[in-house]
Amino acid sequence: MRTRILTLASIVAWLLLSAEAALPCMRARPVSASEMVAGADLIVRATAVEYSVEPGTTITLAPGMTFSGPGLRTTGVPDSRVRFRVESILKGTFSAAELILPGYLSDRDDWNDHSPPYKFIRPNGRSGSCIANTYRQGAQFLLIMKHTGTEYTVNWYALGPVNEQLRSPDDPWVQWVREQVNASK
C-alpha cells in the first residue's frame, strides 16, 4: 500500500513540475494581420495534395511519456508532411511547383470563423499548441511563411492566421493580404 501511495505521489509531482508544457499558448501582444503579412518571407496560395510522409504511430509527449497506436495526432508539430501544389505567389520568390510542410490531411473544412482581416487562428489551432496543423485534402490555403534557413514554415506567428483555408482563389482573405503586400511595395 505504501508503494502505491509513493508511486501516485511521484506521478502527481511529475505532472505538477512539468505543467508548463501543458499550458496554452500565450502572446505578449494581440495578433496583427498587418504585422504578420509584413514580417512574412513568402506568401503563397496552395492546394493540399497528399502526404509526402504519412503520420507515424508513436507520439512522445515528454521524456518517458510515449504513446503508440494507429491514427495518433499531436496538436504540436506533426511528424507527417503534406505536399502542397503552389497555385500563386503573393509575396517573395519561390521557383518550385510544390511545397512540403509538417501537417495532417483531413476530409473536413476548417474555415476561420472571423471576418478578414483575421485577428485569430482558425479553429484547428485553438487546442493549445498555437498552430493549426491540419489541412483539408484538395482544398486551397493561404500560407504565410518565414524562412528558417533551410526551409519555410508556417509555425512562426503564434495564434496567427498563417495557414487559412480558402473558399475560392479570390477569397476575401487573399484579397486583403494581396492589398497589404501591394501597398508595401
Coordinates of C-alpha atoms in Angstrom, one line a residue:
M1 CA 0.0 0.0 0.0
R2 CA 2.8 2.4 0.9
T3 CA 4.5 1.7 -2.5
R4 CA 1.2 2.6 -4.3
I5 CA 1.0 5.9 -2.4
L6 CA 4.6 6.8 -3.2
T7 CA 4.1 5.9 -6.8
L8 CA 1.0 8.0 -7.1
A9 CA 2.7 10.9 -5.3
S10 CA 5.6 10.7 -7.7
I11 CA 3.3 10.8 -10.7
V12 CA 1.4 13.8 -9.3
A13 CA 4.7 15.6 -8.5
W14 CA 6.0 14.9 -12.1
L15 CA 2.7 16.2 -13.6
L16 CA 2.9 19.4 -11.5
L17 CA 6.5 20.0 -12.2
S18 CA 6.0 19.5 -16.0
A19 CA 2.8 21.5 -16.1
E20 CA 4.5 24.4 -18.1
A21 CA 4.5 22.2 -21.2
A22 CA 0.7 21.7 -20.9
L23 CA -0.1 25.4 -20.6
P24 CA -1.9 27.0 -23.5
C25 CA -0.1 29.3 -25.9
M26 CA 0.1 33.0 -25.0
R27 CA 1.2 36.1 -26.8
A28 CA 2.7 39.3 -25.5
R29 CA 0.7 41.4 -28.0
P30 CA -2.5 40.8 -29.9
V31 CA -2.4 39.2 -33.3
S32 CA -1.8 41.8 -36.0
A33 CA -2.6 40.6 -39.5
S34 CA -0.7 43.6 -41.0
E35 CA 2.4 42.9 -38.9
M36 CA 2.2 39.2 -39.8
V37 CA 2.0 39.9 -43.6
A38 CA 4.8 42.5 -43.3
G39 CA 7.0 40.0 -41.5
A40 CA 6.5 37.1 -43.8
D41 CA 9.2 36.0 -46.2
L42 CA 6.9 34.0 -48.5
I43 CA 3.1 34.1 -49.1
V44 CA 1.6 31.5 -51.4
R45 CA -1.9 30.2 -52.3
A46 CA -1.5 26.5 -52.5
T47 CA -3.6 23.3 -52.7
A48 CA -3.1 20.5 -50.1
V49 CA -2.5 17.4 -52.4
E50 CA -1.2 14.4 -50.4
Y51 CA 1.1 13.1 -47.8
S52 CA 4.8 13.1 -48.7
V53 CA 5.4 11.4 -45.3
E54 CA 2.5 9.5 -43.7
P55 CA 1.7 10.1 -40.0
G56 CA 3.6 8.0 -37.6
T57 CA 2.2 5.7 -35.0
T58 CA 4.1 7.0 -31.9
I59 CA 3.9 10.3 -30.1
T60 CA 6.3 11.4 -27.4
L61 CA 4.7 14.0 -25.1
A62 CA 7.7 14.2 -22.7
P63 CA 10.7 12.0 -21.8
G64 CA 9.2 8.7 -20.7
M65 CA 5.7 9.5 -21.9
T66 CA 5.4 7.8 -25.3
F67 CA 2.1 6.6 -26.7
S68 CA 1.7 4.2 -29.7
G69 CA -1.2 3.3 -31.9
P70 CA -2.7 4.0 -35.3
G71 CA -4.1 7.4 -36.1
L72 CA -2.3 9.3 -33.3
R73 CA -2.1 13.0 -33.8
T74 CA -0.5 15.8 -31.9
T75 CA -1.6 19.4 -31.6
G76 CA 2.1 20.4 -32.0
V77 CA 4.4 19.9 -35.0
P78 CA 3.5 16.6 -36.6
D79 CA 6.0 14.0 -37.9
S80 CA 3.9 13.7 -41.1
R81 CA 4.4 16.0 -44.1
V82 CA 1.8 17.4 -46.5
R83 CA 2.7 18.2 -50.2
F84 CA 1.1 21.4 -51.5
R85 CA 0.9 22.5 -55.1
V86 CA 1.7 26.2 -55.4
E87 CA -1.0 28.0 -57.3
S88 CA 0.2 31.6 -57.0
I89 CA 2.8 33.6 -55.1
L90 CA 1.7 36.8 -53.4
K91 CA 5.0 37.7 -51.7
G92 CA 8.5 36.6 -52.0
T93 CA 10.3 34.4 -54.5
F94 CA 9.7 30.7 -54.9
S95 CA 10.6 28.7 -58.0
A96 CA 9.4 25.2 -57.1
A97 CA 5.9 23.9 -58.1
E98 CA 5.5 22.2 -54.8
L99 CA 6.0 22.9 -51.1
I100 CA 6.1 20.4 -48.2
L101 CA 5.1 21.3 -44.7
P102 CA 4.5 19.4 -41.5
G103 CA 0.8 18.6 -41.1
Y104 CA -2.1 16.3 -41.3
L105 CA -4.7 15.8 -44.0
S106 CA -8.4 15.8 -43.3
D107 CA -11.7 15.4 -45.1
R108 CA -13.3 18.3 -43.2
D109 CA -13.3 22.0 -43.8
D110 CA -11.8 24.3 -41.2
W111 CA -12.9 27.8 -42.1
N112 CA -11.8 30.7 -39.9
D113 CA -15.0 31.9 -38.1
H114 CA -13.9 35.5 -38.0
S115 CA -14.1 38.1 -40.8
P116 CA -11.0 39.2 -42.8
P117 CA -8.6 40.6 -41.9
Y118 CA -8.4 37.7 -39.5
K119 CA -7.2 38.5 -36.0
F120 CA -7.1 34.9 -34.8
I121 CA -6.2 31.4 -35.9
R122 CA -8.8 29.0 -37.4
P123 CA -10.5 26.5 -35.0
N124 CA -7.9 23.7 -35.6
G125 CA -5.2 25.8 -34.0
R126 CA -7.1 26.7 -30.8
S127 CA -6.4 23.4 -29.0
G128 CA -3.4 24.6 -27.0
S129 CA -0.5 24.5 -29.5
C130 CA -0.7 27.9 -31.1
I131 CA -0.7 26.5 -34.6
A132 CA -3.2 24.9 -36.9
N133 CA -1.7 21.7 -38.3
T134 CA -4.5 20.1 -40.3
Y135 CA -5.4 20.7 -43.9
R136 CA -8.4 19.5 -45.9
Q137 CA -7.1 17.4 -48.8
G138 CA -7.8 19.1 -52.1
A139 CA -8.6 22.5 -50.5
Q140 CA -6.6 25.7 -51.1
F141 CA -4.8 27.5 -48.3
L142 CA -3.1 30.9 -48.0
L143 CA 0.3 30.0 -46.5
I144 CA 2.1 32.9 -44.8
M145 CA 5.6 31.7 -44.1
K146 CA 9.0 32.5 -42.7
H147 CA 12.3 31.1 -43.9
T148 CA 14.2 29.3 -41.2
G149 CA 17.5 28.9 -43.1
T150 CA 16.8 25.5 -44.5
E151 CA 13.0 25.6 -45.2
Y152 CA 9.8 27.6 -45.0
T153 CA 7.5 27.3 -42.1
V154 CA 4.0 28.5 -41.0
N155 CA 4.9 27.9 -37.4
W156 CA 6.3 31.3 -36.7
Y157 CA 3.4 33.6 -35.7
A158 CA 1.6 32.1 -32.7
L159 CA -2.2 32.1 -32.9
G160 CA -2.0 34.0 -36.2
P161 CA -3.9 33.1 -39.4
V162 CA -0.8 31.8 -41.2
N163 CA -2.4 28.9 -43.0
E164 CA -6.1 29.7 -43.6
Q165 CA -8.3 27.6 -45.7
L166 CA -9.8 29.5 -48.7
R167 CA -13.3 29.3 -50.2
S168 CA -12.0 30.4 -53.6
P169 CA -8.9 31.8 -55.3
D170 CA -10.3 35.3 -54.8
D171 CA -11.3 34.7 -51.1
P172 CA -11.6 38.0 -49.2
W173 CA -8.6 36.9 -47.1
V174 CA -6.5 36.6 -50.3
Q175 CA -7.7 40.0 -51.5
W176 CA -6.9 41.7 -48.2
V177 CA -3.4 40.1 -48.0
R178 CA -2.7 41.0 -51.6
E179 CA -3.7 44.6 -50.9
Q180 CA -1.3 44.7 -47.9
V181 CA 1.6 43.3 -50.0
N182 CA 1.0 45.7 -52.9
A183 CA 0.8 48.7 -50.5
S184 CA 4.2 47.8 -49.1
K185 CA 5.9 47.8 -52.5

